Structure formats: C-alpha cells, structure tokens
Tab-separated table of C-alpha atoms and ligand atoms in Angstrom:
chain	number	residue	atom	x	y	z
A	1	MET	CA	13.268	5.807	9.405
A	2	ALA	CA	10.075	7.401	8.242
A	3	LEU	CA	6.943	5.644	9.486
A	4	PRO	CA	4.797	3.744	7.044
A	5	LYS	CA	1.405	5.401	6.737
A	6	ILE	CA	-2.178	4.558	5.774
A	7	GLU	CA	-4.583	6.910	4.024
A	8	LEU	CA	-8.220	5.978	3.958
A	9	HIS	CA	-9.821	9.212	2.917
A	10	ARG	CA	-8.262	10.867	-0.155
A	11	HIS	CA	-10.138	12.139	-3.221
A	12	LEU	CA	-8.406	11.749	-6.575
A	13	GLU	CA	-9.956	15.092	-7.682
A	14	GLY	CA	-8.222	16.767	-4.754
A	15	SER	CA	-4.825	15.088	-5.365
A	16	LEU	CA	-3.582	16.775	-8.544
A	17	ARG	CA	-0.144	18.208	-9.142
A	18	LEU	CA	-0.190	21.933	-9.936
A	19	SER	CA	2.572	21.453	-12.511
A	20	THR	CA	0.459	18.795	-14.264
A	21	LEU	CA	-2.596	20.991	-14.356
A	22	ALA	CA	-0.623	23.831	-15.962
A	23	GLU	CA	0.825	21.430	-18.511
A	24	ILE	CA	-2.620	19.995	-19.334
A	25	ALA	CA	-4.087	23.505	-19.740
A	26	GLN	CA	-1.380	24.372	-22.244
A	27	THR	CA	-1.257	21.061	-24.094
A	28	TYR	CA	-4.966	20.890	-24.606
A	29	ASP	CA	-5.505	24.627	-25.001
A	30	LEU	CA	-8.146	24.508	-22.271
A	31	ASP	CA	-10.618	27.214	-21.434
A	32	VAL	CA	-9.612	27.409	-17.754
A	33	PRO	CA	-8.959	30.539	-15.589
A	34	ALA	CA	-5.099	30.361	-15.853
A	35	ARG	CA	-2.417	28.288	-17.580
A	36	ASP	CA	0.752	28.738	-15.505
A	37	GLU	CA	1.312	27.281	-12.068
A	38	GLU	CA	1.318	30.441	-9.992
A	39	SER	CA	-1.677	32.065	-11.685
A	40	LEU	CA	-3.536	28.780	-11.463
A	41	ARG	CA	-2.795	28.132	-7.788
A	42	PRO	CA	-5.573	30.339	-6.204
A	43	TYR	CA	-8.198	28.656	-8.366
A	44	VAL	CA	-7.302	25.118	-7.314
A	45	GLN	CA	-5.786	25.512	-3.824
A	46	ILE	CA	-6.782	27.105	-0.542
A	47	MET	CA	-4.608	30.181	-0.145
A	48	PRO	CA	-3.614	31.861	3.184
A	49	ASP	CA	-6.201	34.566	2.616
A	50	SER	CA	-8.962	32.293	1.308
A	51	PRO	CA	-12.303	32.351	3.107
A	52	HIS	CA	-12.830	29.216	5.211
A	53	ASP	CA	-16.229	27.935	4.122
A	54	ALA	CA	-17.774	24.999	2.349
A	55	GLU	CA	-18.779	26.981	-0.712
A	56	HIS	CA	-15.278	28.272	-1.369
A	57	PHE	CA	-13.750	24.842	-0.705
A	58	LEU	CA	-16.105	23.129	-3.115
A	59	SER	CA	-15.571	25.821	-5.751
A	60	LYS	CA	-12.056	24.344	-6.360
A	61	PHE	CA	-13.559	21.114	-7.607
A	62	ALA	CA	-15.750	23.033	-10.092
A	63	VAL	CA	-12.605	24.599	-11.629
A	64	LEU	CA	-10.777	21.278	-11.621
A	65	ARG	CA	-13.553	19.611	-13.674
A	66	GLY	CA	-12.422	21.718	-16.622
A	67	PHE	CA	-9.142	19.773	-16.799
A	68	TYR	CA	-10.527	16.246	-17.297
A	69	CYS	CA	-10.510	16.506	-21.048
A	70	ALA	CA	-8.880	13.345	-22.352
A	71	PRO	CA	-8.312	9.646	-21.439
A	72	ASP	CA	-4.578	10.285	-21.048
A	73	VAL	CA	-5.259	13.106	-18.605
A	74	ILE	CA	-7.361	10.910	-16.369
A	75	ARG	CA	-4.826	8.091	-16.535
A	76	ARG	CA	-2.044	10.505	-15.745
A	77	VAL	CA	-3.626	12.143	-12.726
A	78	ALA	CA	-4.575	8.760	-11.247
A	79	CYS	CA	-1.041	7.512	-11.791
A	80	GLU	CA	0.490	10.620	-10.208
A	81	ALA	CA	-1.824	10.491	-7.207
A	82	VAL	CA	-0.474	7.034	-6.434
A	83	GLU	CA	3.144	8.125	-7.075
A	84	ASP	CA	2.690	11.091	-4.681
A	85	ALA	CA	1.181	8.934	-1.979
A	86	ALA	CA	4.040	6.412	-2.284
A	87	ALA	CA	6.541	9.266	-2.074
A	88	ASP	CA	4.971	10.241	1.265
A	89	ASN	CA	5.614	6.707	2.514
A	90	ILE	CA	1.981	5.753	2.392
A	91	LYS	CA	1.962	1.944	2.184
A	92	TYR	CA	-1.764	1.453	1.953
A	93	LEU	CA	-4.024	3.922	0.126
A	94	GLU	CA	-7.752	3.974	-0.454
A	95	LEU	CA	-8.219	6.484	-3.198
A	96	ARG	CA	-11.774	7.622	-3.903
A	97	PHE	CA	-12.903	9.142	-7.144
A	98	THR	CA	-16.171	10.556	-8.503
A	99	PRO	CA	-16.871	9.196	-11.982
A	100	LYS	CA	-19.369	11.997	-12.633
A	101	ALA	CA	-16.739	14.637	-11.960
A	102	LEU	CA	-14.218	13.088	-14.286
A	103	ALA	CA	-16.773	12.364	-17.061
A	104	ARG	CA	-18.772	15.520	-17.111
A	105	ILE	CA	-16.902	18.035	-19.266
A	106	ARG	CA	-16.468	15.738	-22.295
A	107	GLY	CA	-19.446	13.503	-21.694
A	108	PHE	CA	-17.310	10.406	-21.275
A	109	ALA	CA	-19.037	7.091	-20.384
A	110	PHE	CA	-18.614	6.157	-16.672
A	111	THR	CA	-17.320	2.759	-17.740
A	112	ASP	CA	-14.479	4.379	-19.715
A	113	VAL	CA	-13.617	6.878	-16.954
A	114	ILE	CA	-13.386	4.056	-14.370
A	115	ASP	CA	-11.172	1.997	-16.704
A	116	TRP	CA	-8.805	4.928	-17.228
A	117	VAL	CA	-8.552	5.506	-13.472
A	118	LEU	CA	-7.825	1.777	-12.950
A	119	GLU	CA	-5.111	1.859	-15.652
A	120	GLY	CA	-3.537	5.009	-14.198
A	121	VAL	CA	-3.522	3.461	-10.685
A	122	ASP	CA	-1.943	0.245	-12.006
A	123	GLU	CA	0.806	2.291	-13.691
A	124	GLY	CA	1.382	4.347	-10.513
A	125	LYS	CA	1.828	1.190	-8.387
A	126	GLN	CA	4.466	-0.303	-10.767
A	127	GLY	CA	7.708	-0.729	-8.883
A	128	ARG	CA	6.397	1.018	-5.753
A	129	ASP	CA	5.824	-0.314	-2.288
A	130	ILE	CA	2.176	0.679	-2.030
A	131	VAL	CA	-1.176	-1.167	-2.004
A	132	VAL	CA	-4.033	0.839	-3.545
A	133	ARG	CA	-7.745	0.146	-3.376
A	134	LEU	CA	-10.461	2.331	-4.861
A	135	ILE	CA	-13.667	3.771	-3.532
A	136	LEU	CA	-16.396	5.001	-5.890
A	137	ALA	CA	-17.733	8.315	-4.725
A	138	LEU	CA	-21.207	9.620	-5.544
A	139	ASN	CA	-22.154	13.270	-5.123
A	140	ARG	CA	-25.312	13.752	-3.127
A	141	HIS	CA	-25.972	17.024	-4.990
A	142	GLU	CA	-26.008	15.258	-8.333
A	143	SER	CA	-28.566	12.950	-9.842
A	144	VAL	CA	-29.583	9.551	-8.525
A	145	ALA	CA	-29.714	8.314	-12.158
A	146	ASP	CA	-26.007	9.136	-12.645
A	147	ALA	CA	-25.166	7.530	-9.332
A	148	GLU	CA	-26.951	4.322	-10.420
A	149	LEU	CA	-24.982	4.226	-13.679
A	150	ALA	CA	-21.682	4.789	-11.864
A	151	ILE	CA	-22.396	2.031	-9.432
A	152	LEU	CA	-23.301	-0.427	-12.129
A	153	ALA	CA	-19.981	0.333	-13.873
A	154	GLY	CA	-18.126	0.007	-10.569
A	155	LEU	CA	-19.740	-3.333	-9.669
A	156	ASP	CA	-18.658	-4.739	-13.026
A	157	ARG	CA	-15.025	-3.876	-12.079
A	158	LYS	CA	-15.136	-5.018	-8.468
A	159	ASP	CA	-12.430	-7.624	-8.999
A	160	ARG	CA	-10.042	-4.896	-10.170
A	161	GLY	CA	-9.760	-3.147	-6.816
A	162	ILE	CA	-12.941	-1.157	-6.387
A	163	VAL	CA	-13.938	-2.107	-2.844
A	164	ALA	CA	-16.374	0.502	-1.518
A	165	VAL	CA	-18.878	3.221	-2.233
A	166	ASP	CA	-19.075	6.717	-0.741
A	167	LEU	CA	-21.608	9.505	-0.635
A	168	CYS	CA	-19.996	12.932	-0.693
A	169	GLY	CA	-20.560	16.511	-1.948
A	170	GLN	CA	-22.836	19.175	-0.533
A	171	GLU	CA	-24.229	17.806	2.697
A	172	GLU	CA	-26.609	20.568	3.667
A	173	GLY	CA	-29.872	20.598	1.643
A	174	PHE	CA	-29.120	17.322	-0.112
A	175	PRO	CA	-30.539	14.357	1.895
A	176	ALA	CA	-29.151	10.860	1.395
A	177	GLU	CA	-32.607	9.171	1.280
A	178	PRO	CA	-32.857	9.039	-2.518
A	179	PHE	CA	-29.546	7.167	-2.639
A	180	ALA	CA	-30.500	4.473	-0.097
A	181	PRO	CA	-31.570	1.805	-2.635
A	182	ILE	CA	-28.246	2.181	-4.457
A	183	PHE	CA	-26.290	1.631	-1.268
A	184	ARG	CA	-28.386	-1.369	-0.377
A	185	GLU	CA	-27.673	-2.892	-3.781
A	186	ALA	CA	-23.963	-2.106	-3.510
A	187	GLN	CA	-23.719	-3.642	-0.077
A	188	LYS	CA	-25.560	-6.748	-1.256
A	189	ALA	CA	-23.042	-7.046	-4.041
A	190	GLY	CA	-20.205	-7.101	-1.513
A	191	MET	CA	-19.120	-3.421	-1.499
A	192	HIS	CA	-18.089	-1.691	1.713
A	193	ILE	CA	-19.798	1.548	2.606
A	194	THR	CA	-18.255	4.790	3.864
A	195	ILE	CA	-20.322	8.002	3.996
A	196	HIS	CA	-19.413	11.709	4.408
A	197	GLY	CA	-21.463	12.928	7.355
A	198	ALA	CA	-21.666	15.492	10.149
A	199	GLU	CA	-19.128	17.628	8.296
A	200	TRP	CA	-21.279	20.533	7.035
A	201	ASP	CA	-24.578	19.309	8.563
A	202	GLY	CA	-25.715	17.652	11.771
A	203	PRO	CA	-25.182	14.164	13.237
A	204	HIS	CA	-28.519	12.921	11.931
A	205	ASN	CA	-26.598	12.136	8.728
A	206	VAL	CA	-24.266	9.856	10.680
A	207	ARG	CA	-27.255	8.078	12.181
A	208	TYR	CA	-28.803	7.648	8.720
A	209	ALA	CA	-25.493	6.473	7.238
A	210	ILE	CA	-25.051	3.790	9.890
A	211	GLU	CA	-28.696	2.646	10.228
A	212	LYS	CA	-29.958	2.963	6.638
A	213	LEU	CA	-26.943	3.078	4.306
A	214	GLY	CA	-24.861	0.327	5.930
A	215	ALA	CA	-21.834	2.545	6.660
A	216	SER	CA	-19.013	0.981	8.647
A	217	ARG	CA	-16.990	4.112	8.285
A	218	ILE	CA	-17.875	7.834	8.403
A	219	GLY	CA	-15.988	10.555	6.612
A	220	HIS	CA	-15.438	13.415	9.089
A	221	GLY	CA	-18.236	13.121	11.687
A	222	VAL	CA	-16.831	16.115	13.537
A	223	ARG	CA	-20.301	17.526	14.434
A	224	ILE	CA	-21.294	14.315	16.147
A	225	PHE	CA	-21.201	15.949	19.591
A	226	GLU	CA	-24.448	17.748	18.741
A	227	ASP	CA	-26.255	14.459	19.486
A	228	PRO	CA	-24.992	12.172	22.291
A	229	ASP	CA	-27.237	9.316	21.075
A	230	VAL	CA	-25.407	9.220	17.791
A	231	ILE	CA	-22.096	8.994	19.651
A	232	THR	CA	-23.480	5.972	21.512
A	233	LEU	CA	-24.695	4.408	18.276
A	234	ALA	CA	-21.317	4.896	16.520
A	235	ARG	CA	-19.488	3.466	19.563
A	236	GLU	CA	-21.825	0.425	19.785
A	237	ARG	CA	-21.526	-0.288	16.082
A	238	GLU	CA	-17.741	0.163	16.260
A	239	VAL	CA	-17.795	2.611	13.379
A	240	PHE	CA	-14.485	4.174	12.286
A	241	PHE	CA	-14.112	7.847	11.606
A	242	GLU	CA	-11.966	9.172	8.756
A	243	VAL	CA	-10.981	12.525	10.295
A	244	CYS	CA	-9.396	15.227	8.150
A	245	PRO	CA	-8.505	18.214	10.372
A	246	THR	CA	-6.840	20.524	7.800
A	247	SER	CA	-9.724	20.088	5.387
A	248	ASN	CA	-12.193	20.790	8.233
A	249	LEU	CA	-10.271	23.980	9.041
A	250	GLN	CA	-10.120	25.150	5.499
A	251	SER	CA	-13.775	24.428	4.778
A	252	GLY	CA	-14.880	26.276	7.899
A	253	VAL	CA	-16.038	23.292	10.004
A	254	VAL	CA	-13.620	24.253	12.796
A	255	LYS	CA	-12.044	27.576	13.701
A	256	SER	CA	-8.513	26.188	14.297
A	257	LEU	CA	-6.707	22.859	14.378
A	258	SER	CA	-6.531	23.065	18.161
A	259	ALA	CA	-10.312	23.597	18.295
A	260	HIS	CA	-10.876	20.425	16.268
A	261	PRO	CA	-12.813	17.711	18.208
A	262	LEU	CA	-10.405	14.881	17.284
A	263	ARG	CA	-9.149	14.490	20.867
A	264	LYS	CA	-12.691	14.713	22.186
A	265	MET	CA	-13.839	12.045	19.721
A	266	GLN	CA	-11.075	9.743	20.958
A	267	LYS	CA	-11.939	10.373	24.575
A	268	ALA	CA	-15.587	9.550	23.792
A	269	GLY	CA	-14.450	6.149	22.664
A	270	LEU	CA	-14.842	6.784	18.934
A	271	ARG	CA	-12.359	5.028	16.620
A	272	THR	CA	-10.480	7.722	14.688
A	273	THR	CA	-8.102	7.659	11.793
A	274	LEU	CA	-6.205	10.644	10.335
A	275	ASN	CA	-6.444	11.616	6.661
A	276	THR	CA	-5.874	14.478	4.207
A	277	ASP	CA	-9.177	14.469	2.233
A	278	ASP	CA	-7.775	16.652	-0.601
A	279	PRO	CA	-3.993	17.041	-0.264
A	280	SER	CA	-3.473	19.232	-3.305
A	281	ILE	CA	-6.376	21.577	-2.502
A	282	CYS	CA	-5.316	21.821	1.130
A	283	GLY	CA	-1.625	22.089	0.203
A	284	ILE	CA	-0.612	19.240	2.513
A	285	THR	CA	0.810	15.713	2.651
A	286	LEU	CA	-0.311	12.995	5.084
A	287	THR	CA	2.973	13.383	6.951
A	288	GLU	CA	2.336	17.081	7.356
A	289	GLU	CA	-1.225	16.366	8.474
A	290	TYR	CA	0.166	14.149	11.203
A	291	TYR	CA	2.690	16.828	12.275
A	292	ARG	CA	0.257	19.679	12.335
A	293	THR	CA	-2.474	17.755	14.080
A	294	ALA	CA	-0.103	16.255	16.632
A	295	GLN	CA	1.171	19.683	17.479
A	296	ALA	CA	-2.218	21.375	17.646
A	297	GLN	CA	-3.868	18.545	19.635
A	298	SER	CA	-0.858	17.609	21.814
A	299	LEU	CA	-0.715	14.042	20.417
A	300	GLY	CA	2.225	11.852	21.138
A	301	ILE	CA	3.758	8.930	19.278
A	302	LYS	CA	1.376	6.540	21.056
A	303	ASP	CA	-1.641	8.473	19.775
A	304	ILE	CA	-0.216	8.441	16.239
A	305	GLN	CA	0.379	4.720	16.467
A	306	ALA	CA	-3.213	4.176	17.768
A	307	MET	CA	-4.660	6.122	14.797
A	308	LEU	CA	-2.535	4.171	12.300
A	309	MET	CA	-3.622	0.865	13.958
A	310	ASN	CA	-7.207	1.991	13.719
A	311	ALA	CA	-6.666	2.704	9.996
A	312	ALA	CA	-5.325	-0.760	9.544
A	313	GLU	CA	-8.337	-2.193	11.388
A	314	ALA	CA	-10.692	-0.032	9.293
A	315	ALA	CA	-9.143	-0.731	5.886
A	316	PHE	CA	-11.347	-2.378	3.318
A	317	ILE	CA	-9.029	-5.366	2.833
A	318	PRO	CA	-9.095	-9.125	3.276
A	319	GLU	CA	-8.091	-10.322	6.746
A	320	MET	CA	-4.784	-11.790	5.509
A	321	ALA	CA	-3.756	-8.475	4.056
A	322	ARG	CA	-4.809	-6.697	7.216
A	323	THR	CA	-2.595	-8.987	9.285
A	324	VAL	CA	0.389	-8.105	7.055
A	325	LEU	CA	-0.367	-4.391	7.349
A	326	ILE	CA	-0.673	-4.566	11.154
A	327	SER	CA	2.580	-6.530	11.492
A	328	ARG	CA	4.296	-3.939	9.338
A	329	LEU	CA	3.110	-1.104	11.627
A	330	ILE	CA	4.097	-2.961	14.751
A	331	GLU	CA	7.561	-3.580	13.328
A	332	ALA	CA	7.977	0.089	12.267
A	333	PHE	CA	6.907	1.450	15.654
A	334	SER	CA	9.132	-0.991	17.573
A	335	THR	CA	12.195	0.307	15.700
A	336	HIS	CA	11.110	3.901	15.270
A	337	ASP	CA	13.534	6.484	16.569
A	338	GLN	CA	11.180	9.065	18.121
A	339	THR	CA	13.615	11.893	17.514
A	340	ARG	CA	13.357	11.392	13.774
A	341	ARG	CA	10.628	12.169	11.296
A	342	LEU	CA	7.282	10.490	11.061
B	401	LIG	ZN1	-13.922	13.816	1.590
C-alpha cells in the first residue's frame, strides 16, 4: 500500500500541468514563448542543463504569469493542482498561492482571484480523499500596498479554508520589515504564519520571522547553520521547517541532494518536514521527493515516518482534525510493507 502523505509547502503557481499550459496558450491565443508542450517545457521547468541559481528558478514564475488570463484558467489550475496531489496519495495539502501573481496580467481584483482559486480547489476535492487548506502568499519583492489588499481579501474568506499567510519571493535585498504590520494584523485575526527564510539569504531572516512576524513555521531555513543562536531560538520556540531539497538544489542553495543540511537540521533538534515547493517547475512529485531525499541522505522508513508525523503536528488544522491525521499515519505505518512503494 502506498503511504498517505502530507504536503505543507507547495505553491499553486509551481504546480501546473504542462499539457494544460499548452492548451491555455492555444485556446486563448496567448503571447507566450511557446504553445506546444515540448517547446514550452524549458520556459516553465528546470531542465537537466539549466543553471542552478535563484534568478533562473524565479524566471519560470515570470513566464507563468502570462498564462493567468481568465477566471476559468485560474479555477482549472487550482482544481488540477488538487487532483494531482490526490493522485500522489497526499491526504492533507496546504496549497499556497500568490494573488498578485494570478491577478497581474489582466488586472483582476484580488477578491475575484481568491474566489476562483477557492472554487477550483473545491472542485478538485470533489470525490477525492484529500483535505486542502490554503495559504495566502505575499511576495517580498512586490508592494506592501498590494500585500495589504490581498490580506484584506483573504481575511474576508477565512472561513472558506484560508488558514495562513506567507512571505515569499526574492529574499536577498528585500527585507521583511515593511510587511511586519500586515503579519501582526493577520495573526491578530487568527491566521497562522509561515515565512520563507534562510533560503537565499542568511539566518537573520529566520530570527526576524520568529521574533517579529509570529512565524511558527519556516519555509526552507537551510542556511540556519550560519548562526547557532538562531538554531537555539528555533529549537526553543519549537518551530517547524518546511524543507524542500530538490527545489534547493535547482535554485542553487545546495550543490547536491547529499550535501543538503536536512540530516544536520534533524540532528540539531530542529523539527523538519519534507515538501516539493514547486512540483511542476522541479519536475517532481512528493513521492519522488521522498525517494530521492531518502537515498541521498540515507534516510530509513523511521526517518520518513518522523517527518510525516512532524508534518501532521505542524499542519494548520484544528486539534480534532490533527488527531485524525495522526491516527491515519500510525495506522498506515503499522501495516506498511517496507518492500513496497512509499
Ligand atoms: Zn516556497
């Protein structure tokens, strides 16, 4: 039996089917670099010969923004992202999306974009054994005014499954300070906070996220070893780390999967979970992420179980739902045939 899985760090804008993108380009006659799957692939995915750096990785999102041209497109990609996660046996998904990214090309209102994502997600869940909750992502390299508008729209839809707020985008050169009042407001309104940090810049961003932005989870955090005091802080505050090794490799944060500090983070007492970040850009599923990382880091089934249990502990869900999720994992691991697939 395949193991049930949990994904806490997945961007909608990095979870798009290539076949759908080609179809959208043709249907809407879009001005994008290519319109058939294979010609489009190098523009929206990391290829074997692609440079491994942040700039190249982020350039994929710039191309993808050209596709968000109609309400039906946004509903469809949200629906398919849920379908694809369910097909990978993900039972609990926190899908994050950036309203600004989806709204920009056609100047859609953030309120509309969020509604379309919610509708698409609802459709994707229909008849599938998957729980989905949403995280509103704000780009630190875009304006605070837009972030405020997006948060207001998100707070109005809190009861429809938007449970948290994230700060993402270009880490280096774009400090989080201007966004602090927004995160304080969001937290006051009952939102959970997760922040991308120590991915492309130093661990001071993890300290700031924990102490000033109210983060209980950190996206990546792989450069945390540059400051032992921040490790101590994260351990004391019992912060969870959403680690995404393949993404880190492809965006140049680490030189290889075996050189990734995941094991080191675990040994330092940090609570780690395993995630894909952007499955379609990275060309990976969560199951493959587990296989590749387990092989590169010499992780056994107990380590995999520990990371999934951490993910259940870290999930932004009510305690009753967490108990159900944990029991499900315990049940799956107790009957799991270790010779079979994850
Ligand atoms: Zn991310």
